[in-house]
Amino acid sequence: QSVLNQPPSASATPGQRVTISCSGINSNFGDNFVYWYQQLPGTAPKLLIHRNNQRPSGVPDRFSGSKSGTSASLAISGLRSEDEADYYCATWDDSVSGPVIFGGGTKLTVL
Amino acid sequence: QVQLQESGPGLVKPSQTLSLTCSVSGVSLNSGSYYWSWVRQPAGKALEWIGRVYTSGTTNYNPSLKSRVTMSLDSSKKQFYLNLTSVTAADTAVYYCAREVFYFGLDVWGQGTTVSVSS
């Protein structure tokens, strides 16, 4: 089964730009879309980015996603205190009808 | 507005079966555009996808849980279900139900329900 690697933590000050990486060790990761979820403390996850770089309606354009080869990243610009949360990348193992794989999550601290 | 709500026992004894229900409002379970999924999260740990059930009843499960998991749905009741057998303390977690849109990700989530496995 695939593994998605994320740094366990990241931090930045308000107004700064921060990026969170996600790398896959399964070669299928290079062909599959990447998704990003935001989980605020004590709440359910929320879809932040789909299909590598698409924002669902209502997600601010401060959030952006990118993917290149077997790595992906989430960038947050103009950081706000309310962005302090856990962020998870996800993809499928093999095909879109295969198992969903989540990364280990990155805890973002806004200093 | 699409809403999902998990329900079920908060405490299950070891070796027994964990059974959860997800009640859906605002959308039909018969829609061919969606899968209906379960995700869990042990305290302080990462999300773990458990599996999904399609409107036809077709299922996909996490290989690590496949031998213990069964999912189904009842479109007339607007509910889908999770059964996890032979539970241990390692199955203690917050369990979420979610709607998965083909290629668009898990776009609607329930609030989650905490299940503890203890005697």
mmCIF file with all atom_site columns, C-alpha atoms in Angstrom:
data_model
loop_
_atom_site.group_PDB
_atom_site.id
_atom_site.type_symbol
_atom_site.label_atom_id
_atom_site.label_alt_id
_atom_site.label_comp_id
_atom_site.label_asym_id
_atom_site.label_entity_id
_atom_site.label_seq_id
_atom_site.pdbx_PDB_ins_code
_atom_site.Cartn_x
_atom_site.Cartn_y
_atom_site.Cartn_z
_atom_site.occupancy
_atom_site.B_iso_or_equiv
_atom_site.pdbx_formal_charge
_atom_site.auth_seq_id
_atom_site.auth_comp_id
_atom_site.auth_asym_id
_atom_site.auth_atom_id
_atom_site.pdbx_PDB_model_num
ATOM 1   C CA . GLN A 1 1   ? 0.000   0.000  0.000   1.00 0.00 ? 1   GLN A CA 1
ATOM 2   C CA . SER A 1 2   ? 1.122   3.546  -0.721  1.00 0.00 ? 2   SER A CA 1
ATOM 3   C CA . VAL A 1 3   ? 2.451   5.870  1.924   1.00 0.00 ? 3   VAL A CA 1
ATOM 4   C CA . LEU A 1 4   ? 2.145   9.635  1.872   1.00 0.00 ? 4   LEU A CA 1
ATOM 5   C CA . ASN A 1 5   ? 4.763   11.519 3.848   1.00 0.00 ? 5   ASN A CA 1
ATOM 6   C CA . GLN A 1 6   ? 4.112   14.901 5.441   1.00 0.00 ? 6   GLN A CA 1
ATOM 7   C CA . PRO A 1 7   ? 6.197   16.895 7.901   1.00 0.00 ? 7   PRO A CA 1
ATOM 8   C CA . PRO A 1 8   ? 4.608   16.524 11.361  1.00 0.00 ? 8   PRO A CA 1
ATOM 9   C CA . SER A 1 9   ? 4.637   20.239 12.014  1.00 0.00 ? 9   SER A CA 1
ATOM 10  C CA . ALA A 1 10  ? 4.972   23.660 10.434  1.00 0.00 ? 10  ALA A CA 1
ATOM 11  C CA . SER A 1 11  ? 4.791   27.162 11.787  1.00 0.00 ? 11  SER A CA 1
ATOM 12  C CA . ALA A 1 12  ? 4.719   30.747 10.591  1.00 0.00 ? 12  ALA A CA 1
ATOM 13  C CA . THR A 1 13  ? 3.606   34.168 11.724  1.00 0.00 ? 13  THR A CA 1
ATOM 14  C CA . PRO A 1 14  ? 0.441   35.937 10.633  1.00 0.00 ? 14  PRO A CA 1
ATOM 15  C CA . GLY A 1 15  ? 0.649   37.375 7.154   1.00 0.00 ? 15  GLY A CA 1
ATOM 16  C CA . GLN A 1 16  ? 3.422   35.026 6.057   1.00 0.00 ? 16  GLN A CA 1
ATOM 17  C CA . ARG A 1 17  ? 3.249   32.306 3.433   1.00 0.00 ? 17  ARG A CA 1
ATOM 18  C CA . VAL A 1 18  ? 3.709   28.696 4.470   1.00 0.00 ? 18  VAL A CA 1
ATOM 19  C CA . THR A 1 19  ? 3.942   25.537 2.429   1.00 0.00 ? 19  THR A CA 1
ATOM 20  C CA . ILE A 1 20  ? 3.243   21.964 3.503   1.00 0.00 ? 20  ILE A CA 1
ATOM 21  C CA . SER A 1 21  ? 4.700   19.120 1.479   1.00 0.00 ? 21  SER A CA 1
ATOM 22  C CA . CYS A 1 22  ? 3.342   15.693 0.682   1.00 0.00 ? 22  CYS A CA 1
ATOM 23  C CA . SER A 1 23  ? 5.420   13.015 -1.004  1.00 0.00 ? 23  SER A CA 1
ATOM 24  C CA . GLY A 1 24  ? 4.415   9.568  -2.146  1.00 0.00 ? 24  GLY A CA 1
ATOM 25  C CA . ILE A 1 25  ? 6.617   6.518  -2.396  1.00 0.00 ? 25  ILE A CA 1
ATOM 26  C CA . ASN A 1 26  ? 4.279   4.549  -4.620  1.00 0.00 ? 26  ASN A CA 1
ATOM 27  C CA . SER A 1 27  ? 4.813   5.190  -8.307  1.00 0.00 ? 27  SER A CA 1
ATOM 28  C CA . ASN A 1 28  ? 1.041   5.458  -8.773  1.00 0.00 ? 28  ASN A CA 1
ATOM 29  C CA . PHE A 1 29  ? 1.113   8.702  -6.819  1.00 0.00 ? 29  PHE A CA 1
ATOM 30  C CA . GLY A 1 30  ? 2.591   10.383 -9.860  1.00 0.00 ? 30  GLY A CA 1
ATOM 31  C CA . ASP A 1 31  ? -0.551  9.620  -11.855 1.00 0.00 ? 31  ASP A CA 1
ATOM 32  C CA . ASN A 1 32  ? -3.207  10.256 -9.215  1.00 0.00 ? 32  ASN A CA 1
ATOM 33  C CA . PHE A 1 33  ? -4.868  13.432 -8.061  1.00 0.00 ? 33  PHE A CA 1
ATOM 34  C CA . VAL A 1 34  ? -3.980  14.838 -4.655  1.00 0.00 ? 34  VAL A CA 1
ATOM 35  C CA . TYR A 1 35  ? -6.485  16.235 -2.188  1.00 0.00 ? 35  TYR A CA 1
ATOM 36  C CA . TRP A 1 36  ? -5.963  18.385 0.875   1.00 0.00 ? 36  TRP A CA 1
ATOM 37  C CA . TYR A 1 37  ? -8.125  18.459 4.005   1.00 0.00 ? 37  TYR A CA 1
ATOM 38  C CA . GLN A 1 38  ? -8.109  20.974 6.847   1.00 0.00 ? 38  GLN A CA 1
ATOM 39  C CA . GLN A 1 39  ? -9.076  19.842 10.317  1.00 0.00 ? 39  GLN A CA 1
ATOM 40  C CA . LEU A 1 40  ? -9.624  22.607 12.833  1.00 0.00 ? 40  LEU A CA 1
ATOM 41  C CA . PRO A 1 41  ? -9.279  21.578 16.480  1.00 0.00 ? 41  PRO A CA 1
ATOM 42  C CA . GLY A 1 42  ? -12.164 19.409 17.624  1.00 0.00 ? 42  GLY A CA 1
ATOM 43  C CA . THR A 1 43  ? -13.934 19.407 14.274  1.00 0.00 ? 43  THR A CA 1
ATOM 44  C CA . ALA A 1 44  ? -14.419 17.155 11.282  1.00 0.00 ? 44  ALA A CA 1
ATOM 45  C CA . PRO A 1 45  ? -12.052 17.459 8.314   1.00 0.00 ? 45  PRO A CA 1
ATOM 46  C CA . LYS A 1 46  ? -12.968 19.840 5.534   1.00 0.00 ? 46  LYS A CA 1
ATOM 47  C CA . LEU A 1 47  ? -12.059 19.464 1.864   1.00 0.00 ? 47  LEU A CA 1
ATOM 48  C CA . LEU A 1 48  ? -9.660  22.262 0.997   1.00 0.00 ? 48  LEU A CA 1
ATOM 49  C CA . ILE A 1 49  ? -8.187  21.294 -2.384  1.00 0.00 ? 49  ILE A CA 1
ATOM 50  C CA . HIS A 1 50  ? -9.300  18.672 -4.900  1.00 0.00 ? 50  HIS A CA 1
ATOM 51  C CA . ARG A 1 51  ? -7.684  17.363 -8.072  1.00 0.00 ? 51  ARG A CA 1
ATOM 52  C CA . ASN A 1 52  ? -4.263  18.784 -7.130  1.00 0.00 ? 52  ASN A CA 1
ATOM 53  C CA . ASN A 1 53  ? -5.087  22.497 -7.316  1.00 0.00 ? 53  ASN A CA 1
ATOM 54  C CA . GLN A 1 54  ? -8.844  23.095 -7.396  1.00 0.00 ? 54  GLN A CA 1
ATOM 55  C CA . ARG A 1 55  ? -10.603 24.921 -4.598  1.00 0.00 ? 55  ARG A CA 1
ATOM 56  C CA . PRO A 1 56  ? -14.175 24.002 -3.659  1.00 0.00 ? 56  PRO A CA 1
ATOM 57  C CA . SER A 1 57  ? -16.623 26.840 -3.494  1.00 0.00 ? 57  SER A CA 1
ATOM 58  C CA . GLY A 1 58  ? -16.081 28.913 -0.380  1.00 0.00 ? 58  GLY A CA 1
ATOM 59  C CA . VAL A 1 59  ? -12.397 28.129 0.121   1.00 0.00 ? 59  VAL A CA 1
ATOM 60  C CA . PRO A 1 60  ? -10.378 31.356 0.066   1.00 0.00 ? 60  PRO A CA 1
ATOM 61  C CA . ASP A 1 61  ? -7.830  31.825 -2.694  1.00 0.00 ? 61  ASP A CA 1
ATOM 62  C CA . ARG A 1 62  ? -5.169  32.146 0.014   1.00 0.00 ? 62  ARG A CA 1
ATOM 63  C CA . PHE A 1 63  ? -5.077  28.367 -0.200  1.00 0.00 ? 63  PHE A CA 1
ATOM 64  C CA . SER A 1 64  ? -3.447  26.794 -3.241  1.00 0.00 ? 64  SER A CA 1
ATOM 65  C CA . GLY A 1 65  ? -2.280  23.341 -4.197  1.00 0.00 ? 65  GLY A CA 1
ATOM 66  C CA . SER A 1 66  ? 0.282   22.049 -6.624  1.00 0.00 ? 66  SER A CA 1
ATOM 67  C CA . LYS A 1 67  ? 1.714   18.720 -7.694  1.00 0.00 ? 67  LYS A CA 1
ATOM 68  C CA . SER A 1 68  ? 4.807   17.711 -9.572  1.00 0.00 ? 68  SER A CA 1
ATOM 69  C CA . GLY A 1 69  ? 5.780   14.104 -10.104 1.00 0.00 ? 69  GLY A CA 1
ATOM 70  C CA . THR A 1 70  ? 5.570   12.248 -6.817  1.00 0.00 ? 70  THR A CA 1
ATOM 71  C CA . SER A 1 71  ? 5.361   15.355 -4.631  1.00 0.00 ? 71  SER A CA 1
ATOM 72  C CA . ALA A 1 72  ? 2.594   17.793 -3.852  1.00 0.00 ? 72  ALA A CA 1
ATOM 73  C CA . SER A 1 73  ? 2.310   20.871 -1.716  1.00 0.00 ? 73  SER A CA 1
ATOM 74  C CA . LEU A 1 74  ? -0.262  23.080 -0.082  1.00 0.00 ? 74  LEU A CA 1
ATOM 75  C CA . ALA A 1 75  ? 0.511   26.775 0.180   1.00 0.00 ? 75  ALA A CA 1
ATOM 76  C CA . ILE A 1 76  ? -1.246  29.208 2.457   1.00 0.00 ? 76  ILE A CA 1
ATOM 77  C CA . SER A 1 77  ? -0.563  32.870 1.900   1.00 0.00 ? 77  SER A CA 1
ATOM 78  C CA . GLY A 1 78  ? -1.549  35.788 4.133   1.00 0.00 ? 78  GLY A CA 1
ATOM 79  C CA . LEU A 1 79  ? -1.595  33.397 7.086   1.00 0.00 ? 79  LEU A CA 1
ATOM 80  C CA . ARG A 1 80  ? -4.287  34.014 9.718   1.00 0.00 ? 80  ARG A CA 1
ATOM 81  C CA . SER A 1 81  ? -4.663  32.746 13.252  1.00 0.00 ? 81  SER A CA 1
ATOM 82  C CA . GLU A 1 82  ? -7.759  30.786 12.218  1.00 0.00 ? 82  GLU A CA 1
ATOM 83  C CA . ASP A 1 83  ? -5.613  28.737 9.807   1.00 0.00 ? 83  ASP A CA 1
ATOM 84  C CA . GLU A 1 84  ? -4.070  26.942 12.785  1.00 0.00 ? 84  GLU A CA 1
ATOM 85  C CA . ALA A 1 85  ? -5.144  23.369 12.148  1.00 0.00 ? 85  ALA A CA 1
ATOM 86  C CA . ASP A 1 86  ? -4.051  19.928 11.028  1.00 0.00 ? 86  ASP A CA 1
ATOM 87  C CA . TYR A 1 87  ? -3.663  19.488 7.283   1.00 0.00 ? 87  TYR A CA 1
ATOM 88  C CA . TYR A 1 88  ? -3.834  16.144 5.521   1.00 0.00 ? 88  TYR A CA 1
ATOM 89  C CA . CYS A 1 89  ? -2.982  15.219 1.963   1.00 0.00 ? 89  CYS A CA 1
ATOM 90  C CA . ALA A 1 90  ? -4.722  12.266 0.366   1.00 0.00 ? 90  ALA A CA 1
ATOM 91  C CA . THR A 1 91  ? -4.845  10.254 -2.799  1.00 0.00 ? 91  THR A CA 1
ATOM 92  C CA . TRP A 1 92  ? -5.904  6.806  -3.937  1.00 0.00 ? 92  TRP A CA 1
ATOM 93  C CA . ASP A 1 93  ? -3.897  3.669  -3.880  1.00 0.00 ? 93  ASP A CA 1
ATOM 94  C CA . ASP A 1 94  ? -3.886  2.569  -7.511  1.00 0.00 ? 94  ASP A CA 1
ATOM 95  C CA . SER A 1 95  ? -7.050  3.902  -9.147  1.00 0.00 ? 95  SER A CA 1
ATOM 96  C CA . VAL A 1 96  ? -9.911  6.210  -8.270  1.00 0.00 ? 96  VAL A CA 1
ATOM 97  C CA . SER A 1 97  ? -11.925 3.198  -7.123  1.00 0.00 ? 97  SER A CA 1
ATOM 98  C CA . GLY A 1 98  ? -9.112  2.010  -4.923  1.00 0.00 ? 98  GLY A CA 1
ATOM 99  C CA . PRO A 1 99  ? -8.472  2.713  -1.251  1.00 0.00 ? 99  PRO A CA 1
ATOM 100 C CA . VAL A 1 100 ? -8.011  6.298  -0.118  1.00 0.00 ? 100 VAL A CA 1
ATOM 101 C CA . ILE A 1 101 ? -4.616  6.973  1.414   1.00 0.00 ? 101 ILE A CA 1
ATOM 102 C CA . PHE A 1 102 ? -4.121  9.815  3.886   1.00 0.00 ? 102 PHE A CA 1
ATOM 103 C CA . GLY A 1 103 ? -0.828  11.371 4.802   1.00 0.00 ? 103 GLY A CA 1
ATOM 104 C CA . GLY A 1 104 ? 0.207   11.485 8.431   1.00 0.00 ? 104 GLY A CA 1
ATOM 105 C CA . GLY A 1 105 ? -0.935  15.080 8.776   1.00 0.00 ? 105 GLY A CA 1
ATOM 106 C CA . THR A 1 106 ? 0.868   18.345 9.443   1.00 0.00 ? 106 THR A CA 1
ATOM 107 C CA . LYS A 1 107 ? 0.041   20.469 12.464  1.00 0.00 ? 107 LYS A CA 1
ATOM 108 C CA . LEU A 1 108 ? 0.257   24.115 11.479  1.00 0.00 ? 108 LEU A CA 1
ATOM 109 C CA . THR A 1 109 ? 0.935   26.569 14.264  1.00 0.00 ? 109 THR A CA 1
ATOM 110 C CA . VAL A 1 110 ? 0.379   30.272 13.721  1.00 0.00 ? 110 VAL A CA 1
ATOM 111 C CA . LEU A 1 111 ? 2.898   31.989 15.979  1.00 0.00 ? 111 LEU A CA 1
ATOM 112 C CA . GLN B 2 1   ? -27.880 21.468 2.096   1.00 0.00 ? 1   GLN B CA 1
ATOM 113 C CA . VAL B 2 2   ? -26.327 18.031 2.407   1.00 0.00 ? 2   VAL B CA 1
ATOM 114 C CA . GLN B 2 3   ? -25.825 16.810 5.956   1.00 0.00 ? 3   GLN B CA 1
ATOM 115 C CA . LEU B 2 4   ? -24.495 13.569 7.414   1.00 0.00 ? 4   LEU B CA 1
ATOM 116 C CA . GLN B 2 5   ? -24.935 12.386 10.989  1.00 0.00 ? 5   GLN B CA 1
ATOM 117 C CA . GLU B 2 6   ? -23.305 9.377  12.614  1.00 0.00 ? 6   GLU B CA 1
ATOM 118 C CA . SER B 2 7   ? -25.004 7.392  15.359  1.00 0.00 ? 7   SER B CA 1
ATOM 119 C CA . GLY B 2 8   ? -24.279 4.267  17.346  1.00 0.00 ? 8   GLY B CA 1
ATOM 120 C CA . PRO B 2 9   ? -22.970 2.985  20.671  1.00 0.00 ? 9   PRO B CA 1
ATOM 121 C CA . GLY B 2 10  ? -20.175 4.977  22.235  1.00 0.00 ? 10  GLY B CA 1
ATOM 122 C CA . LEU B 2 11  ? -18.807 1.937  24.022  1.00 0.00 ? 11  LEU B CA 1
ATOM 123 C CA . VAL B 2 12  ? -18.175 -1.533 22.609  1.00 0.00 ? 12  VAL B CA 1
ATOM 124 C CA . LYS B 2 13  ? -16.648 -4.486 24.409  1.00 0.00 ? 13  LYS B CA 1
ATOM 125 C CA . PRO B 2 14  ? -13.529 -6.179 23.034  1.00 0.00 ? 14  PRO B CA 1
ATOM 126 C CA . SER B 2 15  ? -14.214 -8.974 20.541  1.00 0.00 ? 15  SER B CA 1
ATOM 127 C CA . GLN B 2 16  ? -17.694 -7.624 19.826  1.00 0.00 ? 16  GLN B CA 1
ATOM 128 C CA . THR B 2 17  ? -18.992 -5.875 16.707  1.00 0.00 ? 17  THR B CA 1
ATOM 129 C CA . LEU B 2 18  ? -18.984 -2.126 16.266  1.00 0.00 ? 18  LEU B CA 1
ATOM 130 C CA . SER B 2 19  ? -22.058 -0.972 14.347  1.00 0.00 ? 19  SER B CA 1
ATOM 131 C CA . LEU B 2 20  ? -22.581 2.591  13.187  1.00 0.00 ? 20  LEU B CA 1
ATOM 132 C CA . THR B 2 21  ? -25.224 4.316  11.121  1.00 0.00 ? 21  THR B CA 1
ATOM 133 C CA . CYS B 2 22  ? -24.854 7.416  8.991   1.00 0.00 ? 22  CYS B CA 1
ATOM 134 C CA . SER B 2 23  ? -28.080 9.307  8.305   1.00 0.00 ? 23  SER B CA 1
ATOM 135 C CA . VAL B 2 24  ? -28.061 11.473 5.196   1.00 0.00 ? 24  VAL B CA 1
ATOM 136 C CA . SER B 2 25  ? -30.234 14.471 4.397   1.00 0.00 ? 25  SER B CA 1
ATOM 137 C CA . GLY B 2 26  ? -30.365 16.804 1.436   1.00 0.00 ? 26  GLY B CA 1
ATOM 138 C CA . VAL B 2 27  ? -29.328 14.229 -1.185  1.00 0.00 ? 27  VAL B CA 1
ATOM 139 C CA . SER B 2 28  ? -30.440 10.847 -2.420  1.00 0.00 ? 28  SER B CA 1
ATOM 140 C CA . LEU B 2 29  ? -28.281 7.805  -1.741  1.00 0.00 ? 29  LEU B CA 1
ATOM 141 C CA . ASN B 2 30  ? -29.363 6.611  -5.173  1.00 0.00 ? 30  ASN B CA 1
ATOM 142 C CA . SER B 2 31  ? -27.357 9.266  -6.953  1.00 0.00 ? 31  SER B CA 1
ATOM 143 C CA . GLY B 2 32  ? -24.748 7.617  -9.121  1.00 0.00 ? 32  GLY B CA 1
ATOM 144 C CA . SER B 2 33  ? -22.320 10.466 -8.579  1.00 0.00 ? 33  SER B CA 1
ATOM 145 C CA . TYR B 2 34  ? -21.380 9.597  -5.044  1.00 0.00 ? 34  TYR B CA 1
ATOM 146 C CA . TYR B 2 35  ? -19.725 7.030  -2.874  1.00 0.00 ? 35  TYR B CA 1
ATOM 147 C CA . TRP B 2 36  ? -20.542 6.837  0.834   1.00 0.00 ? 36  TRP B CA 1
ATOM 148 C CA . SER B 2 37  ? -17.470 6.459  2.999   1.00 0.00 ? 37  SER B CA 1
ATOM 149 C CA . TRP B 2 38  ? -16.257 5.878  6.520   1.00 0.00 ? 38  TRP B CA 1
ATOM 150 C CA . VAL B 2 39  ? -13.079 7.367  7.979   1.00 0.00 ? 39  VAL B CA 1
ATOM 151 C CA . ARG B 2 40  ? -11.739 7.031  11.502  1.00 0.00 ? 40  ARG B CA 1
ATOM 152 C CA . GLN B 2 41  ? -9.241  8.884  13.643  1.00 0.00 ? 41  GLN B CA 1
ATOM 153 C CA . PRO B 2 42  ? -7.722  7.608  16.885  1.00 0.00 ? 42  PRO B CA 1
ATOM 154 C CA . ALA B 2 43  ? -7.098  10.357 19.387  1.00 0.00 ? 43  ALA B CA 1
ATOM 155 C CA . GLY B 2 44  ? -4.076  12.424 18.397  1.00 0.00 ? 44  GLY B CA 1
ATOM 156 C CA . LYS B 2 45  ? -3.469  10.384 15.272  1.00 0.00 ? 45  LYS B CA 1
ATOM 157 C CA . ALA B 2 46  ? -4.015  10.651 11.538  1.00 0.00 ? 46  ALA B CA 1
ATOM 158 C CA . LEU B 2 47  ? -7.107  9.973  9.508   1.00 0.00 ? 47  LEU B CA 1
ATOM 159 C CA . GLU B 2 48  ? -7.594  6.406  8.327   1.00 0.00 ? 48  GLU B CA 1
ATOM 160 C CA . TRP B 2 49  ? -9.952  5.544  5.489   1.00 0.00 ? 49  TRP B CA 1
ATOM 161 C CA . ILE B 2 50  ? -12.071 2.498  6.313   1.00 0.00 ? 50  ILE B CA 1
ATOM 162 C CA . GLY B 2 51  ? -14.004 1.995  3.104   1.00 0.00 ? 51  GLY B CA 1
ATOM 163 C CA . ARG B 2 52  ? -16.828 3.080  0.845   1.00 0.00 ? 52  ARG B CA 1
ATOM 164 C CA . VAL B 2 53  ? -20.152 1.789  -0.415  1.00 0.00 ? 53  VAL B CA 1
ATOM 165 C CA . TYR B 2 54  ? -21.691 2.707  -3.727  1.00 0.00 ? 54  TYR B CA 1
ATOM 166 C CA . THR B 2 55  ? -25.379 3.055  -4.464  1.00 0.00 ? 55  THR B CA 1
ATOM 167 C CA . SER B 2 56  ? -25.331 -0.371 -6.135  1.00 0.00 ? 56  SER B CA 1
ATOM 168 C CA . GLY B 2 57  ? -24.013 -1.945 -2.940  1.00 0.00 ? 57  GLY B CA 1
ATOM 169 C CA . THR B 2 58  ? -20.508 -2.343 -4.352  1.00 0.00 ? 58  THR B CA 1
ATOM 170 C CA . THR B 2 59  ? -17.900 -1.844 -1.671  1.00 0.00 ? 59  THR B CA 1
ATOM 171 C CA . ASN B 2 60  ? -14.201 -1.063 -1.398  1.00 0.00 ? 60  ASN B CA 1
ATOM 172 C CA . TYR B 2 61  ? -12.369 -1.568 1.882   1.00 0.00 ? 61  TYR B CA 1
ATOM 173 C CA . ASN B 2 62  ? -9.048  -0.645 3.393   1.00 0.00 ? 62  ASN B CA 1
ATOM 174 C CA . PRO B 2 63  ? -6.935  -3.786 2.907   1.00 0.00 ? 63  PRO B CA 1
ATOM 175 C CA . SER B 2 64  ? -5.782  -3.618 6.519   1.00 0.00 ? 64  SER B CA 1
ATOM 176 C CA . LEU B 2 65  ? -9.390  -3.839 7.759   1.00 0.00 ? 65  LEU B CA 1
ATOM 177 C CA . LYS B 2 66  ? -11.006 -5.794 4.949   1.00 0.00 ? 66  LYS B CA 1
ATOM 178 C CA . SER B 2 67  ? -11.398 -9.043 6.869   1.00 0.00 ? 67  SER B CA 1
ATOM 179 C CA . ARG B 2 68  ? -13.433 -7.324 9.607   1.00 0.00 ? 68  ARG B CA 1
ATOM 180 C CA . VAL B 2 69  ? -15.427 -4.653 7.750   1.00 0.00 ? 69  VAL B CA 1
ATOM 181 C CA . THR B 2 70  ? -18.840 -4.730 6.153   1.00 0.00 ? 70  THR B CA 1
ATOM 182 C CA . MET B 2 71  ? -20.617 -1.694 4.712   1.00 0.00 ? 71  MET B CA 1
ATOM 183 C CA . SER B 2 72  ? -24.103 -1.407 3.298   1.00 0.00 ? 72  SER B CA 1
ATOM 184 C CA . LEU B 2 73  ? -26.753 1.177  2.589   1.00 0.00 ? 73  LEU B CA 1
ATOM 185 C CA . ASP B 2 74  ? -30.521 1.547  2.641   1.00 0.00 ? 74  ASP B CA 1
ATOM 186 C CA . SER B 2 75  ? -31.543 4.269  0.240   1.00 0.00 ? 75  SER B CA 1
ATOM 187 C CA . SER B 2 76  ? -35.174 4.183  1.391   1.00 0.00 ? 76  SER B CA 1
ATOM 188 C CA . LYS B 2 77  ? -34.062 5.069  4.925   1.00 0.00 ? 77  LYS B CA 1
ATOM 189 C CA . LYS B 2 78  ? -31.350 7.426  3.635   1.00 0.00 ? 78  LYS B CA 1
ATOM 190 C CA . GLN B 2 79  ? -28.821 5.617  5.772   1.00 0.00 ? 79  GLN B CA 1
ATOM 191 C CA . PHE B 2 80  ? -25.591 3.737  5.271   1.00 0.00 ? 80  PHE B CA 1
ATOM 192 C CA . TYR B 2 81  ? -23.858 1.478  7.730   1.00 0.00 ? 81  TYR B CA 1
ATOM 193 C CA . LEU B 2 82  ? -20.554 0.285  9.082   1.00 0.00 ? 82  LEU B CA 1
ATOM 194 C CA . ASN B 2 83  ? -19.945 -3.005 10.851  1.00 0.00 ? 83  ASN B CA 1
ATOM 195 C CA . LEU B 2 84  ? -16.520 -3.769 12.264  1.00 0.00 ? 84  LEU B CA 1
ATOM 196 C CA . THR B 2 85  ? -16.130 -7.169 13.885  1.00 0.00 ? 85  THR B CA 1
ATOM 197 C CA . SER B 2 86  ? -13.767 -8.497 16.550  1.00 0.00 ? 86  SER B CA 1
ATOM 198 C CA . VAL B 2 87  ? -12.881 -5.065 17.836  1.00 0.00 ? 87  VAL B CA 1
ATOM 199 C CA . THR B 2 88  ? -9.926  -4.344 20.098  1.00 0.00 ? 88  THR B CA 1
ATOM 200 C CA . ALA B 2 89  ? -8.679  -1.258 21.891  1.00 0.00 ? 89  ALA B CA 1
ATOM 201 C CA . ALA B 2 90  ? -6.901  -0.290 18.676  1.00 0.00 ? 90  ALA B CA 1
ATOM 202 C CA . ASP B 2 91  ? -10.313 0.384  17.124  1.00 0.00 ? 91  ASP B CA 1
ATOM 203 C CA . THR B 2 92  ? -11.030 3.150  19.622  1.00 0.00 ? 92  THR B CA 1
ATOM 204 C CA . ALA B 2 93  ? -11.424 6.299  17.544  1.00 0.00 ? 93  ALA B CA 1
ATOM 205 C CA . VAL B 2 94  ? -13.671 9.034  16.273  1.00 0.00 ? 94  VAL B CA 1
ATOM 206 C CA . TYR B 2 95  ? -15.591 7.593  13.339  1.00 0.00 ? 95  TYR B CA 1
ATOM 207 C CA . TYR B 2 96  ? -16.698 9.896  10.526  1.00 0.00 ? 96  TYR B CA 1
ATOM 208 C CA . CYS B 2 97  ? -19.045 9.218  7.678   1.00 0.00 ? 97  CYS B CA 1
ATOM 209 C CA . ALA B 2 98  ? -18.501 11.229 4.520   1.00 0.00 ? 98  ALA B CA 1
ATOM 210 C CA . ARG B 2 99  ? -19.706 11.680 0.971   1.00 0.00 ? 99  ARG B CA 1
ATOM 211 C CA . GLU B 2 100 ? -17.107 10.990 -1.676  1.00 0.00 ? 100 GLU B CA 1
ATOM 212 C CA . VAL B 2 101 ? -17.588 12.520 -5.070  1.00 0.00 ? 101 VAL B CA 1
ATOM 213 C CA . PHE B 2 102 ? -15.984 10.703 -7.983  1.00 0.00 ? 102 PHE B CA 1
ATOM 214 C CA . TYR B 2 103 ? -12.656 12.505 -8.565  1.00 0.00 ? 103 TYR B CA 1
ATOM 215 C CA . PHE B 2 104 ? -13.682 15.418 -6.336  1.00 0.00 ? 104 PHE B CA 1
ATOM 216 C CA . GLY B 2 105 ? -12.800 13.996 -2.936  1.00 0.00 ? 105 GLY B CA 1
ATOM 217 C CA . LEU B 2 106 ? -14.618 13.651 0.379   1.00 0.00 ? 106 LEU B CA 1
ATOM 218 C CA . ASP B 2 107 ? -16.662 16.827 0.209   1.00 0.00 ? 107 ASP B CA 1
ATOM 219 C CA . VAL B 2 108 ? -19.210 16.486 3.029   1.00 0.00 ? 108 VAL B CA 1
ATOM 220 C CA . TRP B 2 109 ? -18.457 15.018 6.433   1.00 0.00 ? 109 TRP B CA 1
ATOM 221 C CA . GLY B 2 110 ? -20.470 14.161 9.485   1.00 0.00 ? 110 GLY B CA 1
ATOM 222 C CA . GLN B 2 111 ? -19.461 15.629 12.812  1.00 0.00 ? 111 GLN B CA 1
ATOM 223 C CA . GLY B 2 112 ? -18.010 12.315 13.966  1.00 0.00 ? 112 GLY B CA 1
ATOM 224 C CA . THR B 2 113 ? -18.891 9.930  16.744  1.00 0.00 ? 113 THR B CA 1
ATOM 225 C CA . THR B 2 114 ? -16.502 8.654  19.393  1.00 0.00 ? 114 THR B CA 1
ATOM 226 C CA . VAL B 2 115 ? -16.336 4.909  19.882  1.00 0.00 ? 115 VAL B CA 1
ATOM 227 C CA . SER B 2 116 ? -14.374 3.402  22.725  1.00 0.00 ? 116 SER B CA 1
ATOM 228 C CA . VAL B 2 117 ? -13.517 -0.276 22.957  1.00 0.00 ? 117 VAL B CA 1
ATOM 229 C CA . SER B 2 118 ? -13.279 -1.346 26.560  1.00 0.00 ? 118 SER B CA 1
ATOM 230 C CA . SER B 2 119 ? -14.590 -4.004 28.876  1.00 0.00 ? 119 SER B CA 1
#
